[in-house]
Coordinates of C-alpha atoms in Angstrom, one line a residue:
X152 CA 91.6 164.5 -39.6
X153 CA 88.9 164.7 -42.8
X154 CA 90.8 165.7 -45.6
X155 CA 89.7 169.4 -47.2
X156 CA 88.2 169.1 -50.9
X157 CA 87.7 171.9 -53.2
X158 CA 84.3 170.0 -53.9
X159 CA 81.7 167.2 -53.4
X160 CA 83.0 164.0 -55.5
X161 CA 80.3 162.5 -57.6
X162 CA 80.3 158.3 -57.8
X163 CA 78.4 156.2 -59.6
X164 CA 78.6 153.5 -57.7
X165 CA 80.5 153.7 -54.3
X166 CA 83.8 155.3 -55.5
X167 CA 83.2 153.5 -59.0
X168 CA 83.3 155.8 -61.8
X169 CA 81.3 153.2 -64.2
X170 CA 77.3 152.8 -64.9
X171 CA 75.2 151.2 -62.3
X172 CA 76.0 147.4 -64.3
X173 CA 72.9 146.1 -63.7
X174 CA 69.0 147.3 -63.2
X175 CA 69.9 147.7 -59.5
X176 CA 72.7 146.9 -57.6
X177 CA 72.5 144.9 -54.3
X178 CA 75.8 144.1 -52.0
X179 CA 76.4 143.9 -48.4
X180 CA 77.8 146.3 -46.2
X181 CA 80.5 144.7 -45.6
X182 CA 81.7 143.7 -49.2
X183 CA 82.6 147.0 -50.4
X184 CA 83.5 148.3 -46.5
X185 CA 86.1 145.8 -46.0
X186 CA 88.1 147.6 -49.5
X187 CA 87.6 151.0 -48.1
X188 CA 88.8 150.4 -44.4
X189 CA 84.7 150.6 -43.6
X190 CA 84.9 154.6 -44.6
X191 CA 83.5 156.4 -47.3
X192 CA 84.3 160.1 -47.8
X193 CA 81.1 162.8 -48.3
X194 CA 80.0 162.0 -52.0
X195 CA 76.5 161.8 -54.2
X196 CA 75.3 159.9 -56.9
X197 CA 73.5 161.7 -59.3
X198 CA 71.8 159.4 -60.9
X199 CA 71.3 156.7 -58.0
X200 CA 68.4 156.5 -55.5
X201 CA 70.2 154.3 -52.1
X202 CA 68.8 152.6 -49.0
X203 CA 70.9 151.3 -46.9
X204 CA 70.3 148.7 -43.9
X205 CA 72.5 147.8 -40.9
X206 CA 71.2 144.8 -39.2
X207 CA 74.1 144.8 -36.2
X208 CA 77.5 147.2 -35.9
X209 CA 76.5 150.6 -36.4
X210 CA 78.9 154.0 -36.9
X211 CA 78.0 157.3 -38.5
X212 CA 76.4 158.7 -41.4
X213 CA 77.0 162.2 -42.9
X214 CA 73.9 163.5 -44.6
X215 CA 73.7 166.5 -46.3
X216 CA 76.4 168.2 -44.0
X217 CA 74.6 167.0 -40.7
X218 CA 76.6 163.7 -38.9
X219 CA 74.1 161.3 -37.3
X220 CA 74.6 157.7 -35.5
X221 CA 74.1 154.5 -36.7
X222 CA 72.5 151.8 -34.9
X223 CA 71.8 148.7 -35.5
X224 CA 68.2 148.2 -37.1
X225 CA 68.8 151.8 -38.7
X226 CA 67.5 152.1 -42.2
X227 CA 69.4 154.8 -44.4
X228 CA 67.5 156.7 -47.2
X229 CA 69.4 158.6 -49.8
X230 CA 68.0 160.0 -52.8
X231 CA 69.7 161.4 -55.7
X232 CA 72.3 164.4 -55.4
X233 CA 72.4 164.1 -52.2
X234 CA 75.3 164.2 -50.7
X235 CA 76.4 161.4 -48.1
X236 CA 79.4 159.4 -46.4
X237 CA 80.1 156.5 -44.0
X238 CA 82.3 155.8 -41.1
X239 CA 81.2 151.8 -40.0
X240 CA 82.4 150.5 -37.3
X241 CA 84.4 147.4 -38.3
X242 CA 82.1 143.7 -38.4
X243 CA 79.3 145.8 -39.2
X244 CA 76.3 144.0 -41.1
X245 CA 73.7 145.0 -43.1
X246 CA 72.9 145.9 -46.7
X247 CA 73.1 148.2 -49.5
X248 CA 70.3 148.9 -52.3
X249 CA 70.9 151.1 -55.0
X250 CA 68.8 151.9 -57.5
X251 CA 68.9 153.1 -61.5
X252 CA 66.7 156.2 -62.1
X253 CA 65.4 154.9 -64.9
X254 CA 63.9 151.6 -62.4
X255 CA 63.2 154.5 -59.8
X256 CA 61.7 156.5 -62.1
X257 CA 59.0 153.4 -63.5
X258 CA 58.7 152.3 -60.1
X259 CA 57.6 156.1 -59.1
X260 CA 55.8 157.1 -62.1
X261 CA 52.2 156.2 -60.5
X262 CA 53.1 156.5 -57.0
X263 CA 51.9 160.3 -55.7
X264 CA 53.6 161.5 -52.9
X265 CA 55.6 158.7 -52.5
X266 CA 58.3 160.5 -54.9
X267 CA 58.3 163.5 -52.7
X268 CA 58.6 161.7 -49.0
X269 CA 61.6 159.4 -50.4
X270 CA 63.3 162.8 -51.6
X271 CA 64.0 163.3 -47.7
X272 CA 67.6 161.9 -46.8
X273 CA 66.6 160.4 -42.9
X274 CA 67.6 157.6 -41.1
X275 CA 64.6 155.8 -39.7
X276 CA 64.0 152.5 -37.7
X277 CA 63.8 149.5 -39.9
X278 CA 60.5 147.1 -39.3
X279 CA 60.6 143.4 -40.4
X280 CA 58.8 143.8 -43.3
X281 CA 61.8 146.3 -44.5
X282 CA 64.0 143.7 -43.2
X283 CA 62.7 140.6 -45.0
X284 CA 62.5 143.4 -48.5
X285 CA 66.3 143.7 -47.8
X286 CA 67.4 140.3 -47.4
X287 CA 65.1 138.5 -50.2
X288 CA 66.6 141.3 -52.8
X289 CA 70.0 140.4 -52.1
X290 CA 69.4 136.6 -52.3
X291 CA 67.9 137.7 -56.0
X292 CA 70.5 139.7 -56.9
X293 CA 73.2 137.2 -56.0
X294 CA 71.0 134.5 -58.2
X295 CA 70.9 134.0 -61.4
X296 CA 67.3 132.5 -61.3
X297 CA 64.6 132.8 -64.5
X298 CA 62.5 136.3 -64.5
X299 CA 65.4 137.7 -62.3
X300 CA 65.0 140.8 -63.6
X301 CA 61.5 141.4 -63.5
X302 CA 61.5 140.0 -59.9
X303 CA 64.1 142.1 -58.4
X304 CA 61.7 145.0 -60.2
X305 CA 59.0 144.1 -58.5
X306 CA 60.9 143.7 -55.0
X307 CA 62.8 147.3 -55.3
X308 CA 59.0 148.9 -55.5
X309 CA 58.3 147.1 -52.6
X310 CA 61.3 148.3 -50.9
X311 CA 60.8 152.0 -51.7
X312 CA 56.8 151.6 -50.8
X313 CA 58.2 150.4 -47.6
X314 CA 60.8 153.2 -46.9
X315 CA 58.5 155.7 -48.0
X316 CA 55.4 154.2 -45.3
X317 CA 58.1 154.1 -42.9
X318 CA 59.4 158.0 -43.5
X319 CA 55.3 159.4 -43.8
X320 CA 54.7 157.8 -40.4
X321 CA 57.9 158.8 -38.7
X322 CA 60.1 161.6 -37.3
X323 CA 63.0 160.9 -38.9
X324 CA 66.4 161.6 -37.4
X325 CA 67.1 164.0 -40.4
X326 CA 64.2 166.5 -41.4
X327 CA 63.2 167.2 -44.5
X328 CA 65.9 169.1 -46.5
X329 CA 64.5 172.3 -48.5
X330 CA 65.6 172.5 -52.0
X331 CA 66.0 175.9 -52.9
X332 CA 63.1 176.9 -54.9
X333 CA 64.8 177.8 -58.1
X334 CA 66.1 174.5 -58.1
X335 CA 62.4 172.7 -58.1
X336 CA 61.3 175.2 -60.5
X337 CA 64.1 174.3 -63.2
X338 CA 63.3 170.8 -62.6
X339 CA 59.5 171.6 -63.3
X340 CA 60.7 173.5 -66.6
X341 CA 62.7 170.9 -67.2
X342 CA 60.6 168.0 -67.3
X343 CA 57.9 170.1 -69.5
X344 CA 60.7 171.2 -72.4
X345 CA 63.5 168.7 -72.3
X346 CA 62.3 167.0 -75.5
X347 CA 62.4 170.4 -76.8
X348 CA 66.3 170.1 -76.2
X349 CA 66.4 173.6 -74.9
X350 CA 69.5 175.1 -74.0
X351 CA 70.8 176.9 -70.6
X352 CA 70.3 180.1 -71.7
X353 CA 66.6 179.5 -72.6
X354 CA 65.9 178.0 -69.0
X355 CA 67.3 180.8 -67.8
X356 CA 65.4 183.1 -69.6
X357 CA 62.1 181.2 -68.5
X358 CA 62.8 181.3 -65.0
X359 CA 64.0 185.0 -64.9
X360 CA 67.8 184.4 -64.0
X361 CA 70.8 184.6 -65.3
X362 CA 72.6 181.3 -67.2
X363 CA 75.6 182.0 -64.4
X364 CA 73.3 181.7 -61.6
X365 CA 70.9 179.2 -62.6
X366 CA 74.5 177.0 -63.0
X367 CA 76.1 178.1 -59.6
X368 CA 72.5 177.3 -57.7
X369 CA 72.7 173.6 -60.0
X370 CA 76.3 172.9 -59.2
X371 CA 75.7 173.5 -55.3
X372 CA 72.8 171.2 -55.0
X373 CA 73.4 168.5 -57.2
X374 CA 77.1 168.9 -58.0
X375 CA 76.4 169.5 -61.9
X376 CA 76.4 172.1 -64.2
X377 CA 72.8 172.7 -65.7
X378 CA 73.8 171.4 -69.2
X379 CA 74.6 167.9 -67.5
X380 CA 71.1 167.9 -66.0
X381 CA 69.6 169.1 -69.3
X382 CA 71.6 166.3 -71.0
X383 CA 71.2 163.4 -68.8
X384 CA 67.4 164.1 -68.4
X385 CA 67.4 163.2 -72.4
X386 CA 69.5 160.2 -71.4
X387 CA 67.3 158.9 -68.7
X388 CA 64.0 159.1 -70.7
X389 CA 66.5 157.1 -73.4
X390 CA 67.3 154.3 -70.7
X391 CA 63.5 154.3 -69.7
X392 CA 62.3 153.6 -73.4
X393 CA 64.8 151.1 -74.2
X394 CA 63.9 149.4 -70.9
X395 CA 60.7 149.2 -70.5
X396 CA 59.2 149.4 -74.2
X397 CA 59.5 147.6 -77.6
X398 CA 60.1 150.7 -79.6
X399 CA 63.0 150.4 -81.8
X400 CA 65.7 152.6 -81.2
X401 CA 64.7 154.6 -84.3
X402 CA 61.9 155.3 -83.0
X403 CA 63.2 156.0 -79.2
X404 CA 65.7 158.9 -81.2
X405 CA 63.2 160.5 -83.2
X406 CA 60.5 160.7 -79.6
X407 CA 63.6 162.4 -78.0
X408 CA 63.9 165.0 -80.9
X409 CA 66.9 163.4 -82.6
X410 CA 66.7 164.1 -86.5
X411 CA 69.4 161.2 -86.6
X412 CA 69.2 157.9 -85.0
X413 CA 72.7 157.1 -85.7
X414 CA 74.0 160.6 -84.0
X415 CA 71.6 159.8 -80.9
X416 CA 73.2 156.5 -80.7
X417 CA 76.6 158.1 -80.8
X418 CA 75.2 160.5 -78.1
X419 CA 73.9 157.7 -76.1
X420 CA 77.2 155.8 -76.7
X421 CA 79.5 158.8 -75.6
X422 CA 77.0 159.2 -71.9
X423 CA 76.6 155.5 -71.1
X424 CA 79.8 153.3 -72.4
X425 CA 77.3 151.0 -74.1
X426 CA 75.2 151.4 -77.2
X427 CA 71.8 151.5 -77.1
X428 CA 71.0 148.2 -78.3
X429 CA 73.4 146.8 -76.1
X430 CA 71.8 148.4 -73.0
X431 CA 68.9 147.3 -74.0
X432 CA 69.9 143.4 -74.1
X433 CA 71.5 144.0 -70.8
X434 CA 68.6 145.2 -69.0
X435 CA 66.0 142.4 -70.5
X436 CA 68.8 140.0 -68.8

């Protein structure tokens, strides 16, 4: 019998509390299934875009309250916030890719409606080309190889071109989930005034709701209070500049709206475990 929970948990990484350690993360199935006796309990990452592949074995899936088989061949998308859980049948193969929002987010930034087909959770078929994406990014991750980095960048946008082709031209198993329409619309105001490090009360006020309600519509869909999403949007722009741009971390403070460079890195500090300039040698890695 599933045990009862007063709510969703919310994992980095597979029941890890730390950071996603790397620019992606790349493991099979079976590594982390073997540790959990091959179940994982309804969960979400909020900051982690997944896509899972089982190549033989099989089992279910929960996605977004809805249980659905797994078969071999099946390809799993699960964007962030969403909530998710695994029941594998024992010996079961396959792979799991998950991806930093800050990689997601470059990868995405150009990409048109790509970013809204891949925000469907589904569970497709997998073609070879998805296959052969899968496999060559876990033989780079496992490597320690020159340009890693930038190659595994360069194979993850493959991988999410791929899954996002493969959702446009197929009826996936899971349709499309709605997101309630205030929720997209503080997103929107978000993206256009985070810099301006506005508070809850003044989305609130913008979209013509209370700061209780605007929290209790954020909490249910994404499992966080608004001020978290306020604050980790900040962060993520933060983990963009200092990964894919030379500007010094000065400078990254001051574009973010920090009068202080030293208090943002104390900010930055406090979210991530890692200073900024430490991030920032870890990522070029």
């Amino acid at each position: 019998m599933a045990r009862s929970r007063e709510h969703i948990l919310s994992f980095s990484l597979f029941g890890e509390s730390a950071h996603l350690p790397d620019v992606m993360h790349c493991e099979t199935i079976a590594e982390r299934s073997v540790l959990h006796d091959w179940e994982f309990e309804p969960h979400r990452h909020a900051r982690l875009h997944q896509v899972l592949l089982i190549e033989s074995g099989g089992g279910t899936a929960q996605l977004e309250g809805r249980v659905l088989p797994l078969r071999p061949m099946s390809l799993v998308n699960v964007p962030p916030g969403h909530v998710h859980g695994f029941s594998f049948a024992p010996g079961t193969q396959g792979y799991v890719a998950t991806l930093a929002d800050e990689l997601r987010d470059e990868v995405l930034a150009q990409a048109g409606d790509a970013r809204r087909t891949l925000a469907r959770s589904c569970i497709l078929v997998a073609d070879e080309p998805i296959v052969a994406a899968m496999r060559q990014i876990g033989l780079e991750f496992s490597g320690r190889d020159p340009a890693r980095a930038l190659v595994l960048r360069g194979l993850c946008a493959m991988l999410l071109g791929l899954t996002a082709r493969a959702v446009a031209r197929t009826d996936a198993v899971e349709e499309p989930l709605a997101e309630p329409d205030l929720l997209r619309r503080f997103e929107s105001a978000l993206e256009l005034h985070y810099l301006e490090h506005w508070k809850v009360a003044d989305y609130a006020r913008a979209l013509a709701v209370t700061p209780t309600h605007l929290t209790r519509v954020a909490r249910a869909a994404t499992g966080e209070p608004v001020s978290r999403l306020i604050d980790a949007r900040v962060m993520r722009e933060a983990r963009r500049n200092l990964a894919y741009t030379s500007m010094s971390i000065a400078t990254i403070a001051y574009t973010l709206g920090f009068s202080d460079p030293a208090y943002f890195s104390r900010v930055f500090t406090r979210s991530l475990g890692v200073s900024p300039r430490a991030f920032r040698e870890r990522m070029a890695g």
